[in-house]
mmCIF file of C-alpha atoms and ligand atoms in Angstrom:
data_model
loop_
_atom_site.group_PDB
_atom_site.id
_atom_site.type_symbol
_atom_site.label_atom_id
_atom_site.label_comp_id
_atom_site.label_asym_id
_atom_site.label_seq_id
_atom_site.Cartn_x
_atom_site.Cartn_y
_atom_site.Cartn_z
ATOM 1 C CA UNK A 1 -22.171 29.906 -21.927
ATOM 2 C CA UNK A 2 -24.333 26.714 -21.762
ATOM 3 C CA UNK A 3 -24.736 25.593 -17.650
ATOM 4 C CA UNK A 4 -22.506 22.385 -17.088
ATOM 5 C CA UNK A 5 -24.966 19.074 -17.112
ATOM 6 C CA UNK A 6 -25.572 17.845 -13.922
ATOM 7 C CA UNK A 7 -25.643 14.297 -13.578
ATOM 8 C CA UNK A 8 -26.525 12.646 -9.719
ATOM 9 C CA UNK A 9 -24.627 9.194 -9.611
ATOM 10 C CA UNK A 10 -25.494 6.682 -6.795
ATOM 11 C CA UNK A 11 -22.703 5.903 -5.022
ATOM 12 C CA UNK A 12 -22.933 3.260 -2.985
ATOM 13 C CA UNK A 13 -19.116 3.038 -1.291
ATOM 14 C CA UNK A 14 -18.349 0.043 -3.817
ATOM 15 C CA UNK A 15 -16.015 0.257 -6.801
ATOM 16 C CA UNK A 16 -18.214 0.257 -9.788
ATOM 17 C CA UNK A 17 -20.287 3.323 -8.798
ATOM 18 C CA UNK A 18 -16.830 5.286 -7.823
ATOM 19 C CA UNK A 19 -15.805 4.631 -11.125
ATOM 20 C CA UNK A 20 -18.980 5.766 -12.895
ATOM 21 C CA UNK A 21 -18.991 8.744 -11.022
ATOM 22 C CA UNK A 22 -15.185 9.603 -12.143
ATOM 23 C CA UNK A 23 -15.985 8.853 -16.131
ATOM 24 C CA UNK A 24 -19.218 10.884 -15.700
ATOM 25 C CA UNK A 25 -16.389 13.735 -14.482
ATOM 26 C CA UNK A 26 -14.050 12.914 -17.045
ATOM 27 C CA UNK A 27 -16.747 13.464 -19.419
ATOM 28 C CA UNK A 28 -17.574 16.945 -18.218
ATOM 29 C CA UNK A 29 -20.336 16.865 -16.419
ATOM 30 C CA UNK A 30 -21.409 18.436 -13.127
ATOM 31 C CA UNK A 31 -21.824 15.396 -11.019
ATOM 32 C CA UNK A 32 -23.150 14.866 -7.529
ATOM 33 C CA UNK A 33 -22.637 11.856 -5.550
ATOM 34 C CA UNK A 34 -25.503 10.553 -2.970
ATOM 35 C CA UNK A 35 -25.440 7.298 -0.703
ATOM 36 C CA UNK A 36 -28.572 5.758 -0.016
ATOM 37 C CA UNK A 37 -29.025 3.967 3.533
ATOM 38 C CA UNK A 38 -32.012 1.507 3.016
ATOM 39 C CA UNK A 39 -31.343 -1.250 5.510
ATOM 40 C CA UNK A 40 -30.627 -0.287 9.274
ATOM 41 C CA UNK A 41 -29.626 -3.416 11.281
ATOM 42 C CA UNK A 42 -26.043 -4.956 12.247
ATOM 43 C CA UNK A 43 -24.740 -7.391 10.211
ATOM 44 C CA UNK A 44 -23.580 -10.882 11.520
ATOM 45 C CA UNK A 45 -20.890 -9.301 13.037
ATOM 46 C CA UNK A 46 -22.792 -7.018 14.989
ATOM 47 C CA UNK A 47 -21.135 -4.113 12.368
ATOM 48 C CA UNK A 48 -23.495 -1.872 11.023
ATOM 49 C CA UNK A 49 -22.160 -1.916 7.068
ATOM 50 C CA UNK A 50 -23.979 0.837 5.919
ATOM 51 C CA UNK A 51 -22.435 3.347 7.801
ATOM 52 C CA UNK A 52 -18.881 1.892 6.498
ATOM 53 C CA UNK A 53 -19.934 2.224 3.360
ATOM 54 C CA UNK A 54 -21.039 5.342 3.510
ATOM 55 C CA UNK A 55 -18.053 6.808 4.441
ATOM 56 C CA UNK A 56 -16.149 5.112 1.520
ATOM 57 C CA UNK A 57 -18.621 7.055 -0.437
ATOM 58 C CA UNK A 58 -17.876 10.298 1.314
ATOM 59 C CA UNK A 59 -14.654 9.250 0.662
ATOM 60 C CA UNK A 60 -15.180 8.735 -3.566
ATOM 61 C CA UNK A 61 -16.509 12.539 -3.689
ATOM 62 C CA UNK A 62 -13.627 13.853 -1.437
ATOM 63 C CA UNK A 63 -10.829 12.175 -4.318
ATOM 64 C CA UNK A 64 -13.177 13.445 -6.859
ATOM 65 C CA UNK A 65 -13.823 16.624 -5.459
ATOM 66 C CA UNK A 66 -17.763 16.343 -6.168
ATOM 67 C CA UNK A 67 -20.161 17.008 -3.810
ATOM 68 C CA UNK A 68 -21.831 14.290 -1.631
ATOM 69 C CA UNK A 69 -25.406 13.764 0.340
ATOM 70 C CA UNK A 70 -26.899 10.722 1.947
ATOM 71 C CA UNK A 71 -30.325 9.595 2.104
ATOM 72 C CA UNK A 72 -32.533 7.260 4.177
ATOM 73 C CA UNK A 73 -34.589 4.702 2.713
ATOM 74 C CA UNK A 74 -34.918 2.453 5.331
ATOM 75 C CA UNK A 75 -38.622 2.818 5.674
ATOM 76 C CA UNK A 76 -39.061 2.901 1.991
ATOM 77 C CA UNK A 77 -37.268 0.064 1.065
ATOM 78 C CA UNK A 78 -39.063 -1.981 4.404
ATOM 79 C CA UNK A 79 -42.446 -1.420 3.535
ATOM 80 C CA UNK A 80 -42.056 -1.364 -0.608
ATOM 81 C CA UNK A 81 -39.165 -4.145 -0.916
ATOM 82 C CA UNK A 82 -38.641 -6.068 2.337
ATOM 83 C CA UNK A 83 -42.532 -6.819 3.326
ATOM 84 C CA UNK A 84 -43.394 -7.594 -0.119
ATOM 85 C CA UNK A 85 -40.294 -10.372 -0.015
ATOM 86 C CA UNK A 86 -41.496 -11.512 3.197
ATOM 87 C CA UNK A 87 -44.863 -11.575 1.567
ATOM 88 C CA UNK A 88 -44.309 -13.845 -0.965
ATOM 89 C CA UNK A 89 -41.806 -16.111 0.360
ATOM 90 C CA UNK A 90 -44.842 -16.960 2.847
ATOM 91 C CA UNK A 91 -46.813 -17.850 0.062
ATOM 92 C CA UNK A 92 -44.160 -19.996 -1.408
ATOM 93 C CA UNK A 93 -42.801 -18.299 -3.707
ATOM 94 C CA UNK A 94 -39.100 -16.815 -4.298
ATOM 95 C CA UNK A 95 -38.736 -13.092 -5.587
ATOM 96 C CA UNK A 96 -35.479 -11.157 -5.826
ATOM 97 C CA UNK A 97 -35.170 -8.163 -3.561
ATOM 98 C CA UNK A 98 -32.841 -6.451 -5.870
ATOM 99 C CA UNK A 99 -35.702 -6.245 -8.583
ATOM 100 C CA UNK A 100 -37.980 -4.485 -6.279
ATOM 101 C CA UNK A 101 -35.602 -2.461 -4.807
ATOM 102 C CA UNK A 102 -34.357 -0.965 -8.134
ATOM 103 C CA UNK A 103 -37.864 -0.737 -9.887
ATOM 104 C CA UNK A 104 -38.900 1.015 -6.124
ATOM 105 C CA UNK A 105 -35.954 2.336 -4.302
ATOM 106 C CA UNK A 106 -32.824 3.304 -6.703
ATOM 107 C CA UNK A 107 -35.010 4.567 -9.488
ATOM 108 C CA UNK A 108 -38.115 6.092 -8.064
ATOM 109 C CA UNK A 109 -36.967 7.619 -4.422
ATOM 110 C CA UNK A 110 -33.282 7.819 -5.650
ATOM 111 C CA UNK A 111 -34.669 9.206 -8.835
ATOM 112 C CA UNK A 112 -37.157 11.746 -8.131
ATOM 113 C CA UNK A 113 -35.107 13.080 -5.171
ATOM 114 C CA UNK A 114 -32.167 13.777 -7.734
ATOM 115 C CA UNK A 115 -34.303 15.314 -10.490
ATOM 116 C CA UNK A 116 -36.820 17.613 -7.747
ATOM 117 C CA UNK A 117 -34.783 17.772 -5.000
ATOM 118 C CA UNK A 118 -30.623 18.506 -6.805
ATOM 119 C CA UNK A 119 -31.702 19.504 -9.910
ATOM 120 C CA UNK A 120 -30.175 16.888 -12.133
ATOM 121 C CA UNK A 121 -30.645 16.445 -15.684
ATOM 122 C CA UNK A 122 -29.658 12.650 -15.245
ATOM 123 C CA UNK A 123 -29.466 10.130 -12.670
ATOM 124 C CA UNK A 124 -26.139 7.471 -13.018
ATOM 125 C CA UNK A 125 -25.492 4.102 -10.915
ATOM 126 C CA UNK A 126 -22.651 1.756 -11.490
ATOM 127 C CA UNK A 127 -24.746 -1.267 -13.377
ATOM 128 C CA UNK A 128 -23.598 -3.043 -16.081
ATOM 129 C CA UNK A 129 -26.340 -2.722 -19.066
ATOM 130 C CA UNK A 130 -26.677 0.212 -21.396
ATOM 131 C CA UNK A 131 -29.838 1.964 -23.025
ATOM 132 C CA UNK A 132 -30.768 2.688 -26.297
ATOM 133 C CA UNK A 133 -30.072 6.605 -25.678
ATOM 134 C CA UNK A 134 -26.579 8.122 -26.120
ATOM 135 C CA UNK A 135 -25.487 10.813 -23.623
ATOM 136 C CA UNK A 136 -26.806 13.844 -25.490
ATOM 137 C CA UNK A 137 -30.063 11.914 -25.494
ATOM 138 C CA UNK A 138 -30.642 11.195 -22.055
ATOM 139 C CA UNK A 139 -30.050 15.436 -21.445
ATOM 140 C CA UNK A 140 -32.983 16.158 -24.175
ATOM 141 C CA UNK A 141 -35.369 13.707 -22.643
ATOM 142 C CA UNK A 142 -35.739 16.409 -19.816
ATOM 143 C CA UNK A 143 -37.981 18.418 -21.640
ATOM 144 C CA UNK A 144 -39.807 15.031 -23.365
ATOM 145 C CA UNK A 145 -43.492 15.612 -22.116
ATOM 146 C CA UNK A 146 -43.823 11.800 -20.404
ATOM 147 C CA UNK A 147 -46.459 9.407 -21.503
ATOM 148 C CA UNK A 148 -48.932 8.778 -19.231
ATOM 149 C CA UNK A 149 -50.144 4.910 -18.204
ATOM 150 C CA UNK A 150 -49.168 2.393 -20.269
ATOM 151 C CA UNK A 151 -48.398 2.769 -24.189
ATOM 152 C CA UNK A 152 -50.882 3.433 -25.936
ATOM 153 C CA UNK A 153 -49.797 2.876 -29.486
ATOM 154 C CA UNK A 154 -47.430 1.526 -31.434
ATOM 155 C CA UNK A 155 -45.648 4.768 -32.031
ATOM 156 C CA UNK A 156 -45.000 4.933 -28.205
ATOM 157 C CA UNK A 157 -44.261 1.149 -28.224
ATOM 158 C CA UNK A 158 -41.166 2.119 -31.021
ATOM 159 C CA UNK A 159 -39.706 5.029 -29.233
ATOM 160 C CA UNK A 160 -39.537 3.461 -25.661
ATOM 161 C CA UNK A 161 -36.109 3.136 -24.530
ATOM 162 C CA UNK A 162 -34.711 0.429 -24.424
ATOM 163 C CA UNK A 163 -32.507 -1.483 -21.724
ATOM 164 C CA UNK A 164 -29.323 -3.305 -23.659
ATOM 165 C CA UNK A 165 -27.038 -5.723 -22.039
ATOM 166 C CA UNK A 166 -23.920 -5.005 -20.794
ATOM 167 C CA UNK A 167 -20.733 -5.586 -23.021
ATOM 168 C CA UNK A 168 -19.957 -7.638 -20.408
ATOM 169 C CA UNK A 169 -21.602 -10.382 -20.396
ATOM 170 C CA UNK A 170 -20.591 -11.856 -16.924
ATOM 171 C CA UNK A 171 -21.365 -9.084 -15.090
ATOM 172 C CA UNK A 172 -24.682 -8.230 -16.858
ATOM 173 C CA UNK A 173 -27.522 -6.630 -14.429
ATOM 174 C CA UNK A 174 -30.315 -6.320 -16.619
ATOM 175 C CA UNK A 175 -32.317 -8.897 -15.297
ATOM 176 C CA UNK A 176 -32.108 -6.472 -12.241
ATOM 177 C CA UNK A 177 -33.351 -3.581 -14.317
ATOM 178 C CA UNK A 178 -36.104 -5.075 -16.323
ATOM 179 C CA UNK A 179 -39.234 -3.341 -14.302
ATOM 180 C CA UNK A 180 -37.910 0.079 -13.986
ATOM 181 C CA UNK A 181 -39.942 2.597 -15.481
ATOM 182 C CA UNK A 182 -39.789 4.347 -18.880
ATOM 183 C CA UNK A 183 -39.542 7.779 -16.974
ATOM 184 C CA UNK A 184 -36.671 6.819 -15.041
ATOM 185 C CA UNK A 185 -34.467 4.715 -17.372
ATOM 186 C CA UNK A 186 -34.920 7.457 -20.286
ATOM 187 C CA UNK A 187 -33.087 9.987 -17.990
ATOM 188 C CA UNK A 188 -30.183 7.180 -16.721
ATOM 189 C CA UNK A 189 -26.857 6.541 -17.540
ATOM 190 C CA UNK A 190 -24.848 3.323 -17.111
ATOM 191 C CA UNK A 191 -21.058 4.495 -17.328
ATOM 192 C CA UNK A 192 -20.103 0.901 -17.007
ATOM 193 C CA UNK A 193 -22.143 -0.120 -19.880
ATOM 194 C CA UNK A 194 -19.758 -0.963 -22.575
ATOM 195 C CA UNK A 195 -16.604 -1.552 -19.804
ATOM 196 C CA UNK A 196 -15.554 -5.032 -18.245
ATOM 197 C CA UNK A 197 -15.218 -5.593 -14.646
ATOM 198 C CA UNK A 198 -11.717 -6.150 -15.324
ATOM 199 C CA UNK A 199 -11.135 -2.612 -17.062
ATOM 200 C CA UNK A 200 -13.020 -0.777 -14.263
ATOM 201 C CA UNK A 201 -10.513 -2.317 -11.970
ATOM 202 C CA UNK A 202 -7.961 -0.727 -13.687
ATOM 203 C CA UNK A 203 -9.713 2.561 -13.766
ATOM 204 C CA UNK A 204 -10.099 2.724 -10.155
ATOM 205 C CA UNK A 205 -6.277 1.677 -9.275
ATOM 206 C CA UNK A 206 -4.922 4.142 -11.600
ATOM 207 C CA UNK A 207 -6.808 6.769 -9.907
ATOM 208 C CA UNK A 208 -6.286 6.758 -6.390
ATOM 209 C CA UNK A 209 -9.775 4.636 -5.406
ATOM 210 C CA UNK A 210 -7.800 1.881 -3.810
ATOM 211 C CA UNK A 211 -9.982 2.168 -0.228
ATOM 212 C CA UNK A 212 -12.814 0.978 -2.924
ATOM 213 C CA UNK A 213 -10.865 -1.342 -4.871
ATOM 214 C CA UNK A 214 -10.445 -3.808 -2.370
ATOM 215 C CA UNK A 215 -13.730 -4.501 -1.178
ATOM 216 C CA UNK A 216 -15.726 -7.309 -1.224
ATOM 217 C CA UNK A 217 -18.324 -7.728 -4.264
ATOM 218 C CA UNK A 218 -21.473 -7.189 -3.212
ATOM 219 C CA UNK A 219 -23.753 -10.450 -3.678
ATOM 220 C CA UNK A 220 -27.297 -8.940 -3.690
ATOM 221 C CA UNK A 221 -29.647 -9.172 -0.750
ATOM 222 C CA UNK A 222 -27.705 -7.350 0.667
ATOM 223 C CA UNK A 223 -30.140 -7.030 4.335
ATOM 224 C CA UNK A 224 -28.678 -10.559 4.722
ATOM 225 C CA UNK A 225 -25.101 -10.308 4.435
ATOM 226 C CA UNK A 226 -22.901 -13.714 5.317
ATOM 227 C CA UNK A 227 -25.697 -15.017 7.451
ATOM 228 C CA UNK A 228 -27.275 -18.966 6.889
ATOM 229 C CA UNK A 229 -30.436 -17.707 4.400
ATOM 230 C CA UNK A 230 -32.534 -19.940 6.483
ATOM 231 C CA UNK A 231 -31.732 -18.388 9.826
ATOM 232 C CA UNK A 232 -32.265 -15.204 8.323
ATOM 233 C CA UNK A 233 -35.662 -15.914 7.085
ATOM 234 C CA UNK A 234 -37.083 -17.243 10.500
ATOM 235 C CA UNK A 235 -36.446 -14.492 12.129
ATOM 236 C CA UNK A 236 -38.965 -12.934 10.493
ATOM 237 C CA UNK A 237 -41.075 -16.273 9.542
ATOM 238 C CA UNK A 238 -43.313 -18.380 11.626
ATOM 239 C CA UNK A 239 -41.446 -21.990 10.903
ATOM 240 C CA UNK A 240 -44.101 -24.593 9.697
ATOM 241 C CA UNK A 241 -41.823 -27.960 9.687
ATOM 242 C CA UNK A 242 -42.562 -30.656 7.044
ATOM 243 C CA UNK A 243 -41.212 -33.749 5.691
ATOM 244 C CA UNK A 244 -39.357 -34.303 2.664
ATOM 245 C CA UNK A 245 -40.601 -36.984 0.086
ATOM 246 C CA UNK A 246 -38.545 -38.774 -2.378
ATOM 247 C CA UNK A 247 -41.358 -38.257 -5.630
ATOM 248 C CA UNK A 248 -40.216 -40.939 -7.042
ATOM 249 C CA UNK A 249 -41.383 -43.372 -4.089
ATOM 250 C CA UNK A 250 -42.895 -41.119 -1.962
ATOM 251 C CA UNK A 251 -40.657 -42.132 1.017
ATOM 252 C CA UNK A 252 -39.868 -39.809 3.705
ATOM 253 C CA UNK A 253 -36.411 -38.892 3.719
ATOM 254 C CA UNK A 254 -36.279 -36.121 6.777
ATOM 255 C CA UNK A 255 -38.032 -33.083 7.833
ATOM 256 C CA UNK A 256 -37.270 -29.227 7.126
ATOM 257 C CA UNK A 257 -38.430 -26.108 8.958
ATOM 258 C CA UNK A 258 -40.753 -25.059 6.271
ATOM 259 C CA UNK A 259 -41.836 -25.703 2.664
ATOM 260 C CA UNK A 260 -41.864 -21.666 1.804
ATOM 261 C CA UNK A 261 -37.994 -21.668 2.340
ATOM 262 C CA UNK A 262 -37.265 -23.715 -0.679
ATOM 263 C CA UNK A 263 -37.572 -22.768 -4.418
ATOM 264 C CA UNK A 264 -38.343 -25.177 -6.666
ATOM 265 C CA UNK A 265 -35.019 -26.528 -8.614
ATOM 266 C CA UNK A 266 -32.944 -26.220 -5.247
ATOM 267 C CA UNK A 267 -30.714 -28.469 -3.993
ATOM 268 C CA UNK A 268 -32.170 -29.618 -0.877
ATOM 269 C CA UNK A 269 -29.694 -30.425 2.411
ATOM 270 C CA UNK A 270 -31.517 -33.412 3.297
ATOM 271 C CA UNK A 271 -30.031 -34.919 6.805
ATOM 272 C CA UNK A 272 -27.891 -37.576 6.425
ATOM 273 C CA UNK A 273 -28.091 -37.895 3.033
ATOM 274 C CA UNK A 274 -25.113 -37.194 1.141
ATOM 275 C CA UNK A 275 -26.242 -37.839 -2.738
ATOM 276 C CA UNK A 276 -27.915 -34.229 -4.105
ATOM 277 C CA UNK A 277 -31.758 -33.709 -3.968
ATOM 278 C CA UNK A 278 -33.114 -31.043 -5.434
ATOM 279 C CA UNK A 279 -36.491 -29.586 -4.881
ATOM 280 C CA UNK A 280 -39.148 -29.938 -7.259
ATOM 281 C CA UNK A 281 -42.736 -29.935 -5.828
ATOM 282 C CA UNK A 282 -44.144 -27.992 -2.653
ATOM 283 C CA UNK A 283 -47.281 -28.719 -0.775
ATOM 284 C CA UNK A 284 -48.537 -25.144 1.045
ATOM 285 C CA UNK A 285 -51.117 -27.391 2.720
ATOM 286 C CA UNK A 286 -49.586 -29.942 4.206
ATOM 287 C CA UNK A 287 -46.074 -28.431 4.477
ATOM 288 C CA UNK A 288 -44.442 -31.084 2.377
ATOM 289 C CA UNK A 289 -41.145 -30.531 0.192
ATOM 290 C CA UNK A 290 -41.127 -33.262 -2.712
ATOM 291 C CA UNK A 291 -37.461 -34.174 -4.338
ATOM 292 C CA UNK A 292 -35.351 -36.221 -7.256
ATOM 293 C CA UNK A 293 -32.049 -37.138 -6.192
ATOM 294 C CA UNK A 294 -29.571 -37.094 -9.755
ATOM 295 C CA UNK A 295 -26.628 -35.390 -11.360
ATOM 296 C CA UNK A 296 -26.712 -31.636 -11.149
ATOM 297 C CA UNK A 297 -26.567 -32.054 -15.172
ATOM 298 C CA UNK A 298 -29.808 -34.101 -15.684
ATOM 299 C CA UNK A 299 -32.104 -31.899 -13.179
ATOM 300 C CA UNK A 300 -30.800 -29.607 -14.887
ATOM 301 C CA UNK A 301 -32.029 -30.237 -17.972
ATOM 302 C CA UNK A 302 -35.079 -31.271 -16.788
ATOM 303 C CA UNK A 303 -35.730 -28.288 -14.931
ATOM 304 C CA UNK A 304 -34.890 -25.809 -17.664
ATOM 305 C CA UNK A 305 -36.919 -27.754 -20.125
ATOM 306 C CA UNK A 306 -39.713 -27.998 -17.661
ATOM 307 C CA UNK A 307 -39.509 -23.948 -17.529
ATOM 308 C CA UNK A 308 -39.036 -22.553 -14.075
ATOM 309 C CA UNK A 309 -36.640 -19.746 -14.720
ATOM 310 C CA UNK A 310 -33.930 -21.270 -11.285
ATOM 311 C CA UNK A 311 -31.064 -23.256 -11.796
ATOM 312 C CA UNK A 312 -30.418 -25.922 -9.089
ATOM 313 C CA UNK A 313 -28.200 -25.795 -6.931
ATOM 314 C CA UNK A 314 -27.477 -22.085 -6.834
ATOM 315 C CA UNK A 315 -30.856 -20.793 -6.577
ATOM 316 C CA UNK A 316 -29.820 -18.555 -9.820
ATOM 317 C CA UNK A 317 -32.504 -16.819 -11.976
ATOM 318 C CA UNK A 318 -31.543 -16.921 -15.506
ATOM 319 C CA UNK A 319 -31.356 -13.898 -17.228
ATOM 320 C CA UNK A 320 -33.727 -13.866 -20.195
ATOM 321 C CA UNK A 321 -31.685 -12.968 -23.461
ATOM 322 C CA UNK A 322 -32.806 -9.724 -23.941
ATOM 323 C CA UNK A 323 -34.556 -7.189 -21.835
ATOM 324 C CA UNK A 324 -36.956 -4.227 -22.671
ATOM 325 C CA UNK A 325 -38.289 -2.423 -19.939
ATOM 326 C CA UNK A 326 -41.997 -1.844 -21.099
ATOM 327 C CA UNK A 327 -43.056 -0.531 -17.811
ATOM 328 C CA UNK A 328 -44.594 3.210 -17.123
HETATM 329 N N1 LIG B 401 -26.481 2.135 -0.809
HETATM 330 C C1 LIG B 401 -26.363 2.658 -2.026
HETATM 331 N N2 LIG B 401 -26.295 3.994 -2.188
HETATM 332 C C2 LIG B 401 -26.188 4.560 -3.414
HETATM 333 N N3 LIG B 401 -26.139 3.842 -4.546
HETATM 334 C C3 LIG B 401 -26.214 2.513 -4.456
HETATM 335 C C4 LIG B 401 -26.312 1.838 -3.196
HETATM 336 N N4 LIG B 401 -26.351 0.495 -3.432
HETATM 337 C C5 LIG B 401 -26.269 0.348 -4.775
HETATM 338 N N5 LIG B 401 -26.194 1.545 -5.405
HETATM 339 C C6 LIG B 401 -26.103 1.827 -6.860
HETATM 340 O O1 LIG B 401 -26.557 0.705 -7.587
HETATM 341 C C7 LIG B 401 -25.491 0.154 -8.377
HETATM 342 C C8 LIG B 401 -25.570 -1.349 -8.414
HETATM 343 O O2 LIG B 401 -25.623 -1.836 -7.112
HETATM 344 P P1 LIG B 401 -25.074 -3.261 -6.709
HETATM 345 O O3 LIG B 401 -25.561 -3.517 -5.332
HETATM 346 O O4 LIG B 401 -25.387 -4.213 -7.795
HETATM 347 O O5 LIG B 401 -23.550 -2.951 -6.538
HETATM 348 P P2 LIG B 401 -22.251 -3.337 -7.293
HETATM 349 O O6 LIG B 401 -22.476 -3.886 -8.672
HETATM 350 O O7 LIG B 401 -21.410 -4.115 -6.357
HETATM 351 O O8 LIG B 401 -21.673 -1.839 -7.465
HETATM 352 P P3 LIG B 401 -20.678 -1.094 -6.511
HETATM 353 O O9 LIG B 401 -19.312 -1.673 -6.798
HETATM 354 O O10 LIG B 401 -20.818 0.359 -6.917
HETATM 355 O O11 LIG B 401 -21.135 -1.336 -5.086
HETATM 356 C C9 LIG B 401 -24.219 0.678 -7.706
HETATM 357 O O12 LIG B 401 -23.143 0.701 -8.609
HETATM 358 C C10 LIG B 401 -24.660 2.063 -7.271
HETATM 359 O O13 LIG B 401 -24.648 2.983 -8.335
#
C-alpha cells in the first residue's frame, strides 16, 4: 500500500491556516501542523501574543487530531527580516516585512525544516493565491532534480511554476509571495486558493474551530501590533527632526521627527493643519519632507501616474496584476 502523503501546514493560531490544515485532512493526507515563533517581545499591552497564539495552534491539531511542533525564528527573522527593515527605512526607503519574511522565514527555515527535518512531501500555509501545479504535482516535484542559479534557458523559463492569484480577489496575497523561490513554491500548497474568506468562515464554524474563528485579522507587521508606527520605529531609530515644505511655495508648514518615517504618497499629519498633505519629495540631507495639499482623488492620480507603486493615504502597495515568482 502506497505511504499516506505528508503534507506540513503552518499554522499560525489564526483561522485561515486551521482551515487549510483541515481540507489538507479532508483530502487524505498525512498532515503535520507547526507554529513558528519569530518575534519575542510584549505587545502594547505588555501580552506576549505569540505564546497565545500558539496555543490556539496547539489547539487546531488537538480538534484535528494531527500532530503539532513549534519552532523559533526569532533570531532568524531579526537578523534576515527585521534589520534589513530597519536598514532601509534609515535610508529612506519603505519595504514590507511580510515580503522578506515569507521569501526568508515561512519558505526557507519553515520550508527546509519540514522537508529535512519531518519528512514532508509538501509544505501548506493558509494564503490566498494558487500555483500552476495541481496536488498530484506538487508530490512528483520531490524527486524533480532542482535547477541550480538562475534559469538558464527558455525551457526552464516555461516550466517554472507559477504563482496565480487567489479566486479571491480581496484577500489576494501574492504580492506577499512574489520573491519566494522556485524550490519552495513548486513543493507548496495554498488550500485557500480557489476559496473566499467568506466560505472559509463557514468551514471553520461548521467544524468546531470557533476559538479561531473569532480572532482578530491579522494586519501584517505583525512585530508592531496596535502601536502608533512612528513610536514604534524610534525605538529602534535615531530621530533626525525636519521641517515640512509646502512644494508648491516652499513654505514651512511644521516639523516631523524624521524624513525616513514617511513614504512618498503618504498623507502627512501636519500640526495644525487640518486640509490633507501628502508626501511627495524627501531630502536625506537636510532632513526635509516636501508636500501637496489636495483631494485624496487628484494625488491620487497623480501619484499612480507618476509611478511609485503606494497609494496615499493608506501607505498601500498595489499589487501588480499578475505575479510570477522567477526567483531560484
Ligand atoms: N507564526 C506562524 N506560525 C506558523 N505559520 C504562520 C505563522 N504566521 C503566519 N503563518 C502562515 O502564513 C499564512 C499567512 O499568514 P498571515 O500572517 O497573512 O495570516 P492570515 O492571512 O491572517 O492567516 P491566519 O488566519 O492563518 O493567521 C498563515 O495562514 C499561516 O499558514
Amino acid at each position: 500500500m502506497q505511504a499516506l502523503r505528508h503534507v506540513v501546514c503552518a499554522l499560525s493560531g489564526g483561522v485561515d491556516s486551521a482551515v487549510a490544515a483541515l481540507l489538507l485532512r479532508r483530502r487524505g493526507y498525512q498532515v503535520t501542523g507547526v507554529f513558528m515563533k519569530n518575534w519575542d517581545s510584549l505587545d502594547e499591552h505588555g501580552v506576549c501574543t505569540a505564546d497565545k497564539d500558539c496555543e490556539d495552534a496547539y489547539r487546531v491539531c488537538q480538534i484535528l487530531d494531527i500532530p503539532f511542533h513549534q519552532v523559533s525564528y526569532v533570531k532568524e527573522y531579526w537578523n534576515d527580516v527585521f534589520s534589513d527593515f530597519l536598514n532601509e527605512y534609515e535610508k529612506g526607503r519603505t519595504p514590507n516585512p511580510d515580503i522578506v519574511c515569507n521569501k526568508h522565514i515561512k519558505f526557507s527555515c519553515f520550508f527546509h525544516y519540514a522537508v529535512d527535518n519531518l519528512g514532508a512531501d509538501a509544505i501548506a500555509t493558509g494564503h490566498y493565491a494558487r500555483t500552476s501545479l495541481e496536488d498530484e504535482e506538487v508530490f512528483e516535484q520531490k524527486h524533480v532534480k532542482k535547477p541550480e542559479g538562475l534559469f538558464r534557458n527558455r525551457f526552464e523559463v516555461r516550466n517554472a511554476v507559477k504563482l496565480l492569484q487567489a479566486a479571491d480577489s480581496f484577500k489576494d496575497q501574492t504580492f506577499f509571495l512574489s520573491q519566494v523561490s522556485q524550490d519552495a513554491l513548486r513543493r507548496t500548497i495554498f488550500p485557500l486558493g480557489g476559496l473566499t474568506k467568506e466560505f472559509v468562515k463557514k468551514i471553520a464554524a461548521e467544524n468546531r474551530l470557533h476559538h479561531v474563528l473569532q480572532k482578530k485579522e491579522s494586519m501584517g507587521m505583525c512585530f508592531i501590533g496596535k502601536r502608533n508606527f512612528e513610536h514604534f520605529l524610534l525605538q529602534y531609530l535615531q530621530p533626525r527632526p525636519g521641517h515640512f515644505i509646502s512644494i508648491e511655495d516652499n513654505k514651512v508648514l511644521g516639523t516631523h521627527k524624521g524624513w525616513f518615517l514617511y513614504t512618498l504618497g503618504q498623507r502627512a499629519n501636519i500640526g495644525g493643519l487640518r486640509e490633507p498633505w501628502y508626501v511627495v519629495e524627501k531630502d536625506s540631507v537636510k532632513g526635509d519632507v516636501f508636500v501637496v495639499s489636495g483631494p485624496a482623488s487628484e494625488t491620487a492620480l497623480g501619484l499612480v501616474l507618476a509611478g511609485p507603486a503606494v497609494l496615499p493615504d493608506q501607505g498601500l502597495r498595489r499589487p501588480p496584476a499578475a505575479v510570477a515568482s522567477w526567483r531560484l
